Short mmCIF file of C-alpha atoms in Angstrom, two decimals:
data_model
loop_
_atom_site.label_atom_id
_atom_site.label_comp_id
_atom_site.label_asym_id
_atom_site.label_seq_id
_atom_site.Cartn_x
_atom_site.Cartn_y
_atom_site.Cartn_z
CA MET A 1 28.75 9.42 -7.39
CA GLN A 2 25.31 9.55 -8.42
CA GLY A 3 22.27 8.56 -6.54
CA ILE A 4 17.87 9.06 -7.29
CA LEU A 5 15.82 10.45 -5.00
CA SER A 6 13.00 8.36 -3.79
CA LEU A 7 10.15 10.08 -1.26
CA ASP A 8 7.46 7.44 0.14
CA GLN A 9 4.65 8.20 2.18
CA GLY A 10 3.25 5.97 3.45
CA THR A 11 0.37 4.65 6.13
CA THR A 12 3.07 5.59 9.59
CA SER A 13 5.71 7.45 7.60
CA THR A 14 7.10 9.75 5.23
CA ARG A 15 10.83 9.22 3.76
CA ALA A 16 13.38 10.12 1.80
CA ILE A 17 15.73 7.11 0.81
CA VAL A 18 18.27 8.30 -1.89
CA PHE A 19 19.82 4.54 -3.82
CA ASN A 20 23.23 4.13 -6.08
CA LYS A 21 22.41 2.41 -10.07
CA LYS A 22 23.17 -1.18 -7.69
CA GLY A 23 19.72 0.20 -6.19
CA GLU A 24 21.14 -0.16 -3.40
CA ILE A 25 20.73 3.03 -0.22
CA LEU A 26 23.15 5.86 0.26
CA CYS A 27 21.01 8.21 2.69
CA SER A 28 17.84 7.92 4.32
CA ALA A 29 15.27 9.98 6.02
CA GLN A 30 12.22 9.24 8.65
CA LYS A 31 9.85 10.98 10.27
CA GLU A 32 6.27 9.71 11.65
CA HIS A 33 3.11 10.96 11.51
CA LYS A 34 -0.07 10.77 14.10
CA GLN A 35 -2.68 8.72 13.61
CA ILE A 36 -5.99 10.60 13.78
CA TYR A 37 -9.47 8.42 15.08
CA PRO A 38 -12.12 10.95 16.06
CA HIS A 39 -14.36 8.64 16.71
CA SER A 40 -15.05 4.70 15.67
CA GLY A 41 -14.19 3.24 11.95
CA PHE A 42 -12.47 7.28 11.24
CA VAL A 43 -9.13 7.57 10.78
CA GLU A 44 -7.69 9.95 9.21
CA HIS A 45 -3.87 12.02 8.92
CA ASP A 46 -3.01 15.20 8.64
CA ALA A 47 -2.22 16.63 5.48
CA GLU A 48 -0.51 19.73 6.39
CA GLU A 49 1.79 18.09 8.83
CA ILE A 50 2.53 15.26 6.32
CA PHE A 51 3.81 17.85 3.41
CA ILE A 52 6.31 19.44 7.53
CA ASN A 53 7.39 16.24 6.78
CA THR A 54 7.92 15.93 3.36
CA LEU A 55 10.71 18.34 3.73
CA TYR A 56 12.20 17.88 6.77
CA VAL A 57 12.97 14.44 4.80
CA LEU A 58 13.73 15.34 2.09
CA GLU A 59 15.40 18.13 2.84
CA SER A 60 17.25 16.44 5.61
CA ALA A 61 18.36 13.74 2.78
CA LEU A 62 20.01 15.72 1.18
CA LYS A 63 22.06 17.07 2.76
CA GLU A 64 23.26 14.23 3.75
CA ALA A 65 24.26 12.87 -0.36
CA GLU A 66 26.28 16.72 -0.64
CA LYS A 67 28.37 15.70 2.11
CA LEU A 68 28.65 11.52 0.60
CA SER A 69 29.74 14.04 -2.66
CA ILE A 70 25.90 12.51 -3.50
CA GLU A 71 24.53 14.61 -7.07
CA VAL A 72 21.08 13.72 -6.22
CA LEU A 73 19.75 12.86 -9.80
CA SER A 74 15.99 13.14 -9.69
CA LEU A 75 12.81 12.51 -7.78
CA GLY A 76 10.12 9.60 -7.45
CA ILE A 77 7.39 9.43 -5.53
CA THR A 78 5.15 7.30 -3.26
CA ASN A 79 2.60 6.49 -1.64
CA GLN A 80 -0.29 4.94 0.20
CA ARG A 81 -2.13 4.43 -2.23
CA GLU A 82 -6.90 5.34 -1.82
CA THR A 83 -6.77 7.99 0.73
CA ILE A 84 -7.96 10.91 -0.40
CA VAL A 85 -6.97 14.93 0.62
CA CYS A 86 -8.47 18.38 -0.39
CA PHE A 87 -6.94 21.15 -0.76
CA ARG A 88 -7.21 24.90 -2.01
CA LYS A 89 -6.01 25.19 -5.13
CA SER A 90 -4.70 28.76 -4.92
CA THR A 91 -3.13 27.78 -1.78
CA GLY A 92 -1.77 24.11 -1.79
CA LYS A 93 -3.39 24.18 1.53
CA PRO A 94 -5.82 21.59 2.64
CA LEU A 95 -9.07 21.43 4.26
CA TYR A 96 -9.34 18.61 6.45
CA ASN A 97 -7.52 15.68 7.47
CA ALA A 98 -6.83 13.23 4.98
CA LEU A 99 -9.13 10.56 4.94
CA VAL A 100 -7.04 7.63 4.99
CA TRP A 101 -7.84 4.28 2.98
CA GLN A 102 -8.58 2.77 6.41
CA ASP A 103 -11.45 4.07 7.17
CA VAL A 104 -14.84 2.77 7.14
CA ARG A 105 -16.78 6.01 7.77
CA THR A 106 -18.81 5.49 4.66
CA SER A 107 -19.25 1.86 5.21
CA THR A 108 -23.95 1.80 5.29
CA PHE A 109 -23.53 4.25 1.76
CA CYS A 110 -21.07 1.29 0.48
CA GLN A 111 -23.81 -1.45 1.61
CA LYS A 112 -26.52 0.05 0.47
CA LEU A 113 -24.41 0.84 -2.97
CA HIS A 114 -22.88 -2.69 -4.11
CA LYS A 115 -26.44 -3.80 -4.51
CA THR A 116 -27.85 -0.98 -7.55
CA HIS A 117 -25.05 -0.64 -8.41
CA GLY A 118 -21.88 -3.43 -7.15
CA ILE A 119 -21.61 -5.34 -10.56
CA GLU A 120 -21.25 -2.02 -13.09
CA ILE A 121 -18.61 -0.32 -10.76
CA GLN A 122 -16.42 -3.84 -9.96
CA ASN A 123 -16.90 -4.76 -14.26
CA LYS A 124 -15.37 -0.71 -14.86
CA THR A 125 -12.75 -0.16 -12.25
CA GLY A 126 -12.16 -3.78 -11.25
CA LEU A 127 -13.02 -3.29 -7.32
CA PRO A 128 -15.59 -3.97 -5.58
CA VAL A 129 -18.43 -1.36 -3.99
CA ASN A 130 -15.94 -1.10 -0.62
CA PRO A 131 -15.27 2.18 1.82
CA TYR A 132 -11.53 1.19 1.48
CA PHE A 133 -11.39 2.58 -1.88
CA SER A 134 -10.53 6.53 -2.39
CA ALA A 135 -14.48 7.22 -4.06
CA SER A 136 -16.62 7.08 -0.94
CA LYS A 137 -14.34 8.87 1.63
CA LEU A 138 -14.65 11.96 -1.41
CA LYS A 139 -18.47 11.74 -1.75
CA TRP A 140 -18.15 12.34 2.43
CA LEU A 141 -15.40 15.33 1.72
CA LEU A 142 -17.99 16.76 -0.71
CA GLU A 143 -21.62 16.15 1.60
CA ASN A 144 -20.14 17.15 5.03
CA VAL A 145 -17.43 19.51 5.31
CA LYS A 146 -18.12 23.08 4.95
CA GLU A 147 -14.97 23.80 4.02
CA VAL A 148 -15.00 21.62 1.60
CA GLN A 149 -17.81 22.76 -0.29
CA THR A 150 -17.27 26.17 0.50
CA ALA A 151 -14.20 25.89 -1.56
CA LEU A 152 -16.16 24.33 -4.87
CA ASP A 153 -18.24 27.10 -4.47
CA GLU A 154 -15.52 29.50 -4.74
CA ASP A 155 -13.94 26.86 -8.20
CA ASP A 156 -11.43 26.60 -5.69
CA LEU A 157 -11.32 23.11 -4.87
CA LEU A 158 -9.32 20.66 -5.98
CA CYS A 159 -8.51 16.96 -5.10
CA GLY A 160 -6.65 13.54 -4.92
CA THR A 161 -4.61 11.30 -3.62
CA MET A 162 -1.67 11.81 -1.32
CA GLU A 163 1.25 11.78 -4.94
CA CYS A 164 -1.18 14.87 -6.31
CA TYR A 165 -1.46 16.84 -3.18
CA LEU A 166 2.39 16.37 -2.06
CA LEU A 167 2.92 16.67 -6.76
CA TYR A 168 1.28 19.54 -6.47
CA ARG A 169 2.70 21.53 -2.89
CA LEU A 170 6.24 20.37 -4.44
CA SER A 171 6.15 21.98 -7.86
CA ASN A 172 4.52 25.21 -5.64
CA LEU A 173 1.26 24.89 -7.68
CA GLN A 174 2.12 23.78 -11.03
CA ALA A 175 0.63 20.46 -11.21
CA HIS A 176 -2.01 18.68 -10.71
CA LYS A 177 -0.91 15.05 -11.84
CA SER A 178 -2.09 11.80 -10.80
CA ASP A 179 -0.88 8.09 -11.74
CA ILE A 180 -3.05 5.68 -13.46
CA THR A 181 -1.37 3.35 -10.21
CA ASN A 182 -3.01 5.71 -7.62
CA ALA A 183 -6.26 6.82 -10.22
CA CYS A 184 -7.67 3.00 -11.12
CA ARG A 185 -7.92 2.90 -7.25
CA THR A 186 -9.84 5.16 -6.43
CA GLN A 187 -13.12 3.86 -7.75
CA LEU A 188 -13.78 7.11 -10.85
CA TYR A 189 -10.81 5.23 -12.54
CA ASN A 190 -12.87 3.37 -15.92
CA ILE A 191 -8.87 0.53 -15.92
CA HIS A 192 -10.29 -0.63 -19.28
CA LYS A 193 -10.80 2.52 -21.59
CA ARG A 194 -7.94 4.16 -19.36
CA THR A 195 -9.93 8.13 -17.51
CA TRP A 196 -11.76 8.65 -14.89
CA ASP A 197 -15.59 7.68 -15.73
CA ASN A 198 -18.24 9.39 -16.65
CA ASP A 199 -21.12 7.95 -15.01
CA LEU A 200 -18.57 6.35 -12.05
CA LEU A 201 -18.65 10.85 -10.99
CA GLU A 202 -21.57 11.47 -12.25
CA LEU A 203 -23.05 7.84 -9.28
CA TYR A 204 -21.17 9.42 -6.29
CA ASN A 205 -21.58 13.02 -7.88
CA ILE A 206 -17.99 14.62 -8.16
CA PRO A 207 -17.68 16.78 -9.99
CA ALA A 208 -13.97 16.28 -12.77
CA HIS A 209 -13.03 19.83 -12.86
CA ILE A 210 -11.65 18.46 -9.69
CA LEU A 211 -10.19 15.27 -10.46
CA PRO A 212 -6.24 15.63 -11.59
CA THR A 213 -5.13 14.12 -14.58
CA VAL A 214 -3.73 11.22 -15.32
CA THR A 215 -0.59 10.32 -16.62
CA SER A 216 1.73 7.03 -17.60
CA ASN A 217 4.57 5.82 -14.17
CA SER A 218 7.45 7.50 -15.48
CA GLU A 219 7.34 10.55 -16.85
CA ASP A 220 8.06 14.65 -15.95
CA PHE A 221 5.96 15.28 -13.12
CA GLY A 222 6.33 18.51 -12.21
CA MET A 223 10.31 20.50 -11.26
CA VAL A 224 10.58 20.67 -7.33
CA ASP A 225 9.36 24.70 -6.34
CA ILE A 226 10.85 24.78 -2.56
CA ASN A 227 13.00 27.42 -1.84
CA THR A 228 14.56 24.74 0.42
CA LEU A 229 14.48 22.62 -2.06
CA PRO A 230 17.08 22.20 -5.56
CA PRO A 231 15.33 22.08 -8.11
CA LEU A 232 14.73 18.11 -9.07
CA PRO A 233 12.69 17.37 -11.79
CA ILE A 234 9.68 14.39 -10.29
CA GLN A 235 10.40 11.68 -13.11
CA GLY A 236 8.85 8.86 -11.62
CA MET A 237 5.36 8.65 -9.52
CA ILE A 238 3.62 5.44 -8.41
CA GLY A 239 1.36 4.02 -5.85
CA ASP A 240 3.09 1.98 -3.04
CA GLN A 241 1.44 -1.46 -3.82
CA GLN A 242 2.78 -1.16 -7.67
CA ALA A 243 6.06 0.82 -6.75
CA ALA A 244 6.91 -2.55 -4.62
CA LEU A 245 5.77 -4.88 -7.76
CA PHE A 246 8.29 -2.41 -9.70
CA GLY A 247 11.64 -3.03 -7.00
CA GLN A 248 10.58 -6.41 -7.21
CA ALA A 249 11.11 -6.73 -10.12
CA CYS A 250 7.49 -8.48 -10.92
CA PHE A 251 8.48 -7.16 -14.83
CA HIS A 252 6.48 -10.39 -16.77
CA GLU A 253 3.42 -12.00 -15.96
CA GLY A 254 3.12 -14.70 -13.23
CA ASN A 255 5.57 -13.47 -10.69
CA ILE A 256 4.15 -12.37 -7.43
CA LYS A 257 5.35 -9.99 -3.98
CA SER A 258 3.62 -9.23 -0.92
CA THR A 259 4.60 -6.63 0.75
CA TYR A 260 4.57 -6.02 4.82
CA GLY A 261 4.05 -2.61 6.20
CA THR A 262 1.31 -1.65 8.13
CA GLY A 263 -1.14 -4.34 5.66
CA CYS A 264 0.34 -6.10 3.76
CA PHE A 265 -1.01 -6.53 0.20
CA ALA A 266 0.27 -9.97 -2.64
CA MET A 267 0.26 -8.34 -6.26
CA LEU A 268 -0.05 -11.34 -9.06
CA ASN A 269 2.01 -9.71 -12.49
CA THR A 270 -1.62 -10.85 -15.54
CA GLY A 271 0.87 -9.19 -18.54
CA HIS A 272 -1.54 -7.02 -20.61
CA LYS A 273 -4.87 -7.31 -20.17
CA PRO A 274 -6.91 -7.00 -17.36
CA LYS A 275 -8.45 -10.28 -15.48
CA ARG A 276 -11.92 -10.27 -13.27
CA SER A 277 -11.66 -11.54 -10.35
CA GLU A 278 -13.82 -14.74 -9.00
CA GLN A 279 -12.52 -15.21 -5.33
CA GLY A 280 -12.59 -11.12 -4.15
CA LEU A 281 -8.97 -9.76 -5.63
CA LEU A 282 -8.95 -6.41 -7.19
CA THR A 283 -8.14 -6.04 -11.00
CA THR A 284 -5.57 -3.56 -10.94
CA ILE A 285 -2.83 -1.62 -13.20
CA GLY A 286 0.71 -2.73 -12.14
CA TYR A 287 2.12 -0.29 -13.76
CA GLN A 288 2.40 2.60 -17.19
CA LEU A 289 5.52 2.21 -18.99
CA GLY A 290 5.34 4.61 -21.85
CA ASP A 291 2.41 3.21 -23.79
CA ASN A 292 2.83 -0.44 -22.19
CA VAL A 293 0.31 -1.58 -19.33
CA TYR A 294 0.79 -3.95 -16.90
CA TYR A 295 -2.05 -5.32 -14.68
CA ALA A 296 -2.19 -7.37 -11.95
CA LEU A 297 -4.21 -9.27 -8.86
CA GLU A 298 -4.10 -7.95 -5.96
CA GLY A 299 -5.17 -9.32 -2.35
CA SER A 300 -5.11 -6.93 0.49
CA ILE A 301 -4.79 -6.93 4.34
CA PHE A 302 -5.49 -3.98 6.06
CA ILE A 303 -3.84 -5.54 9.07
CA ALA A 304 -0.29 -6.53 9.23
CA GLY A 305 2.06 -4.49 10.56
CA ALA A 306 -0.07 -2.85 12.56
CA VAL A 307 -0.91 -5.05 14.67
CA ILE A 308 2.60 -4.90 15.85
CA GLN A 309 2.60 -1.29 16.53
CA TRP A 310 -0.70 -2.28 18.44
CA LEU A 311 0.81 -4.92 21.06
CA ARG A 312 3.57 -2.29 21.17
CA ASP A 313 0.86 1.23 22.28
CA ARG A 314 -1.86 0.19 23.15
CA LEU A 315 -1.28 -3.43 24.67
CA GLN A 316 2.46 -2.42 25.65
CA LEU A 317 3.07 -6.62 26.13
CA ILE A 318 6.62 -4.83 23.44
CA GLU A 319 8.67 -1.88 23.80
CA THR A 320 9.86 -2.74 20.66
CA ALA A 321 9.32 -4.31 17.04
CA LEU A 322 12.27 -6.20 17.28
CA GLU A 323 11.32 -8.13 20.54
CA THR A 324 7.94 -10.01 18.05
CA GLU A 325 10.99 -12.62 17.03
CA ALA A 326 12.25 -14.28 20.47
CA LEU A 327 8.41 -13.88 21.59
CA ALA A 328 7.31 -15.87 19.74
CA ARG A 329 10.09 -18.72 19.19
CA SER A 330 9.84 -18.86 22.75
CA SER A 331 5.98 -19.27 22.89
CA GLU A 332 5.50 -23.37 23.03
CA ASP A 333 3.09 -22.77 20.07
CA LYS A 334 1.19 -25.91 21.98
CA ASP A 335 -2.69 -23.80 22.58
CA ASP A 336 -4.54 -23.50 19.72
CA VAL A 337 -4.22 -18.99 20.03
CA TYR A 338 -6.28 -17.54 17.05
CA PHE A 339 -5.43 -14.03 16.06
CA VAL A 340 -7.23 -12.93 13.54
CA PRO A 341 -6.53 -8.35 12.77
CA ALA A 342 -9.51 -7.48 11.18
CA PHE A 343 -9.32 -4.47 13.76
CA THR A 344 -10.18 -2.09 10.04
CA GLY A 345 -12.44 -5.08 8.48
CA LEU A 346 -11.20 -7.68 6.58
CA GLY A 347 -9.91 -6.30 3.43
CA ALA A 348 -9.12 -9.73 0.45
CA PRO A 349 -10.58 -12.63 -0.13
CA TYR A 350 -13.77 -11.92 2.61
CA TRP A 351 -14.83 -7.83 2.10
CA GLU A 352 -16.28 -7.31 5.46
CA SER A 353 -15.64 -3.82 6.69
CA ASN A 354 -17.76 -4.67 9.85
CA ALA A 355 -15.28 -7.60 11.48
CA LYS A 356 -13.76 -7.10 14.09
CA ALA A 357 -10.53 -8.01 15.62
CA SER A 358 -10.84 -11.48 17.92
CA ILE A 359 -8.33 -13.16 19.55
CA THR A 360 -9.58 -16.81 20.28
CA GLY A 361 -8.11 -20.77 22.03
CA MET A 362 -6.94 -18.43 24.62
CA THR A 363 -6.75 -20.34 28.53
CA LEU A 364 -4.57 -19.30 32.13
CA SER A 365 -1.95 -21.21 30.02
CA THR A 366 -1.53 -18.74 27.24
CA THR A 367 1.46 -16.04 28.29
CA LYS A 368 2.15 -12.88 25.41
CA ALA A 369 4.54 -15.84 24.25
CA ASP A 370 1.68 -16.65 22.29
CA ILE A 371 -0.27 -13.93 21.62
CA VAL A 372 2.81 -12.88 19.62
CA ARG A 373 2.83 -15.61 18.11
CA ALA A 374 -0.80 -15.69 17.17
CA ALA A 375 -0.27 -12.63 15.83
CA LEU A 376 2.56 -12.96 13.59
CA GLU A 377 0.69 -16.23 12.71
CA GLY A 378 -2.27 -14.75 11.27
CA VAL A 379 -0.68 -12.65 8.82
CA CYS A 380 0.72 -16.47 7.44
CA PHE A 381 -2.82 -17.57 7.18
CA GLU A 382 -4.31 -13.82 5.93
CA THR A 383 -1.53 -13.94 3.05
CA ASN A 384 -2.06 -17.82 2.76
CA ASP A 385 -6.46 -16.84 1.72
CA LEU A 386 -4.45 -13.99 -0.23
CA VAL A 387 -1.92 -16.27 -2.78
CA LYS A 388 -4.70 -19.52 -3.03
CA ALA A 389 -6.91 -17.02 -4.62
CA LEU A 390 -5.16 -15.19 -6.76
CA GLU A 391 -3.56 -18.76 -7.73
CA THR A 392 -7.22 -20.16 -8.07
CA ASP A 393 -8.62 -16.49 -10.05
CA SER A 394 -4.86 -16.84 -12.83
CA ASN A 395 -5.15 -21.52 -12.67
CA THR A 396 -1.32 -20.78 -12.07
CA LYS A 397 0.52 -23.04 -8.64
CA LEU A 398 2.25 -20.95 -7.08
CA ASN A 399 5.86 -22.27 -6.05
CA THR A 400 7.47 -18.76 -4.79
CA LEU A 401 6.71 -15.88 -3.54
CA LYS A 402 8.99 -12.79 -3.07
CA VAL A 403 8.20 -11.20 0.01
CA ASP A 404 9.44 -7.13 1.75
CA GLY A 405 8.86 -3.76 4.31
CA GLY A 406 10.01 -3.99 7.28
CA MET A 407 8.36 -6.55 9.04
CA VAL A 408 9.29 -9.67 6.60
CA ALA A 409 12.82 -8.36 8.45
CA ASN A 410 10.89 -11.20 11.00
CA SER A 411 12.90 -14.91 9.98
CA PHE A 412 10.22 -16.81 11.75
CA MET A 413 6.66 -14.75 10.72
CA LEU A 414 8.02 -16.11 7.33
CA GLU A 415 9.63 -19.87 8.26
CA ARG A 416 6.03 -19.95 8.98
CA MET A 417 4.51 -18.79 5.99
CA ALA A 418 6.24 -21.18 4.14
CA ASP A 419 4.54 -24.00 5.90
CA ILE A 420 1.77 -22.69 6.17
CA LEU A 421 1.55 -21.66 1.84
CA ASN A 422 3.63 -24.65 1.59
CA ILE A 423 6.14 -22.82 -1.48
CA ASN A 424 9.42 -20.93 -1.03
CA ILE A 425 9.63 -18.07 0.49
CA GLU A 426 11.90 -15.20 -0.65
CA ARG A 427 13.47 -12.60 0.92
CA PRO A 428 15.65 -9.95 -1.07
CA SER A 429 18.61 -8.65 -0.04
CA MET A 430 16.85 -4.59 -0.88
CA ILE A 431 13.39 -4.66 1.29
CA GLU A 432 12.63 -1.17 0.63
CA THR A 433 11.26 -2.09 -2.67
CA THR A 434 8.50 0.37 -2.07
CA ALA A 435 10.99 3.15 -2.24
CA LEU A 436 13.22 1.43 -4.55
CA GLY A 437 9.61 0.81 -7.31
CA ALA A 438 9.84 4.60 -7.51
CA ALA A 439 13.89 5.67 -7.78
CA TYR A 440 13.52 2.72 -11.22
CA MET A 441 10.22 5.08 -12.03
CA ALA A 442 12.69 8.18 -11.69
CA GLY A 443 15.70 6.88 -12.75
CA LEU A 444 14.38 5.84 -16.55
CA LYS A 445 12.61 8.65 -17.29
CA PHE A 446 16.14 10.84 -16.21
CA GLY A 447 18.09 7.76 -18.73
CA PHE A 448 20.45 6.82 -15.40
CA TYR A 449 18.72 2.72 -16.48
CA LYS A 450 18.52 2.57 -20.01
CA ASN A 451 16.25 -0.78 -20.33
CA LEU A 452 14.59 -2.96 -17.20
CA LYS A 453 17.05 -5.20 -17.83
CA ASP A 454 19.36 -3.07 -16.30
CA ILE A 455 16.78 -3.20 -12.54
CA GLU A 456 16.60 -6.76 -13.04
CA THR A 457 20.28 -7.17 -12.63
CA ASN A 458 19.89 -5.41 -9.30
CA TRP A 459 18.02 -8.06 -7.87
CA GLN A 460 20.13 -10.02 -5.14
CA LEU A 461 18.69 -12.74 -2.98
CA ASP A 462 18.82 -12.26 0.68
CA GLN A 463 17.33 -15.63 2.36
CA ASN A 464 15.16 -18.39 0.79
CA PHE A 465 12.53 -19.95 3.55
CA THR A 466 11.05 -23.48 2.92
CA PRO A 467 8.43 -25.21 4.40
CA SER A 468 9.05 -28.04 6.89
CA MET A 469 6.44 -28.06 9.14
CA ASP A 470 4.20 -31.37 8.83
CA ILE A 471 1.15 -31.86 7.21
CA HIS A 472 -0.48 -33.13 10.26
CA THR A 473 0.32 -30.06 12.06
CA GLN A 474 -0.08 -27.51 9.00
CA THR A 475 -3.77 -28.57 8.51
CA LYS A 476 -4.27 -28.81 11.87
CA LYS A 477 -3.97 -25.28 12.09
CA LYS A 478 -5.46 -24.03 8.07
CA VAL A 479 -8.92 -25.64 9.82
CA GLY A 480 -8.09 -24.19 13.15
CA TRP A 481 -8.54 -20.73 10.81
CA GLN A 482 -11.10 -21.29 8.85
CA LYS A 483 -12.96 -21.77 12.02
CA ALA A 484 -11.54 -18.19 13.45
CA ILE A 485 -11.92 -16.69 10.28
CA GLN A 486 -15.63 -17.39 9.83
CA LYS A 487 -16.89 -15.89 12.60
CA HIS A 488 -16.52 -12.82 10.46
CA CYS A 489 -17.95 -13.23 8.45
CA ILE A 490 -21.76 -12.90 7.54
#
């Protein structure tokens, strides 16, 4: 039996999964990493810890594959986007913690830059000026970390998003490359010219020579050159949300998916031309195969599954995420409790980086079941805001939303989502579509798959969730949500 190995480096953990040709999981390994919060609004990861975890999960998955007599042909990498690492060219060692996409330490700078250059930057990158993206984080590292400044002076500095950093380490310092879906999220990449933009580099004061070469998503990126690992070709690299779009077989204009992990990300394939959003969404690159580039509109919710993690770890209302479905179903749903999960600000379509989370409408009769239900509903309401914005920008009425990610195992959430969005919600049999998308990219380059039709036939429906809430209740809930969310918008 043959398979493709996928490395999924996420916000909370790193996983390695071996898929067969049908897109089914043969074996896997996973390891969590620390979340570092030095100050309010600061979110960091130890990039060296992530690399060590990467080696562990790759070794574990490959050992299991060997036991099962699986021949692993190629490696694909997918990753948390925007998170940025500065590292030494000579060793690959990180010079400071990675600044995570959730980090908002550069909010003040971004607010000022938005006033002076916001339109210019969005026209070139498709992105609003926001601390979410890599550029302001990289600027902060260059200006505030002595080790980074020293490495720059010594001509020993490189930088990159997480896939770039891991490729550099896995290839034994041979390949300093990024793929187009990650490059376009830095806010330094011109999505029309498809190159690093010199004007933006000058604006952020970032030297071009520390940036990686940008390629398509299905390429010969390099070879694994680690003593404890076989010399696998690395042939796929793609940002996590674009990987999910690809893994969901959203290959045609108008196809849409929404992924629920730490955050929630809805993405609509808009075809071969970028579509400018008038609704606070992101114009981004969906994927590139050869010379064919597909663009997308994206809405990003910063907190989705992370709200359940917060209920578990901070409030200790639950012991495991699995409890939330039964708790939500036990809620009498009579109180107008609303949970706005703006722990790291609000993403699209609001873009309020200084917003804070809130729970409103509680009374003495409110229970933990009500709070859990409100947390799950909050994710559904934010998804509705994204989908309505996507419909307006694309001038399309959507009838179906494909969902994926670990959080969609919660059927209560998907039932409520169908009610609130008033459309069908489709959960596929394989919900690990992010890792699958990276495997598909590597498999295409290797020749494991001949074409996209080979991949499309793999997609299978697990369950379809249809709307069942009466229009009066639906309207009442949406009005209540708008009142709750508007308190966070200036």
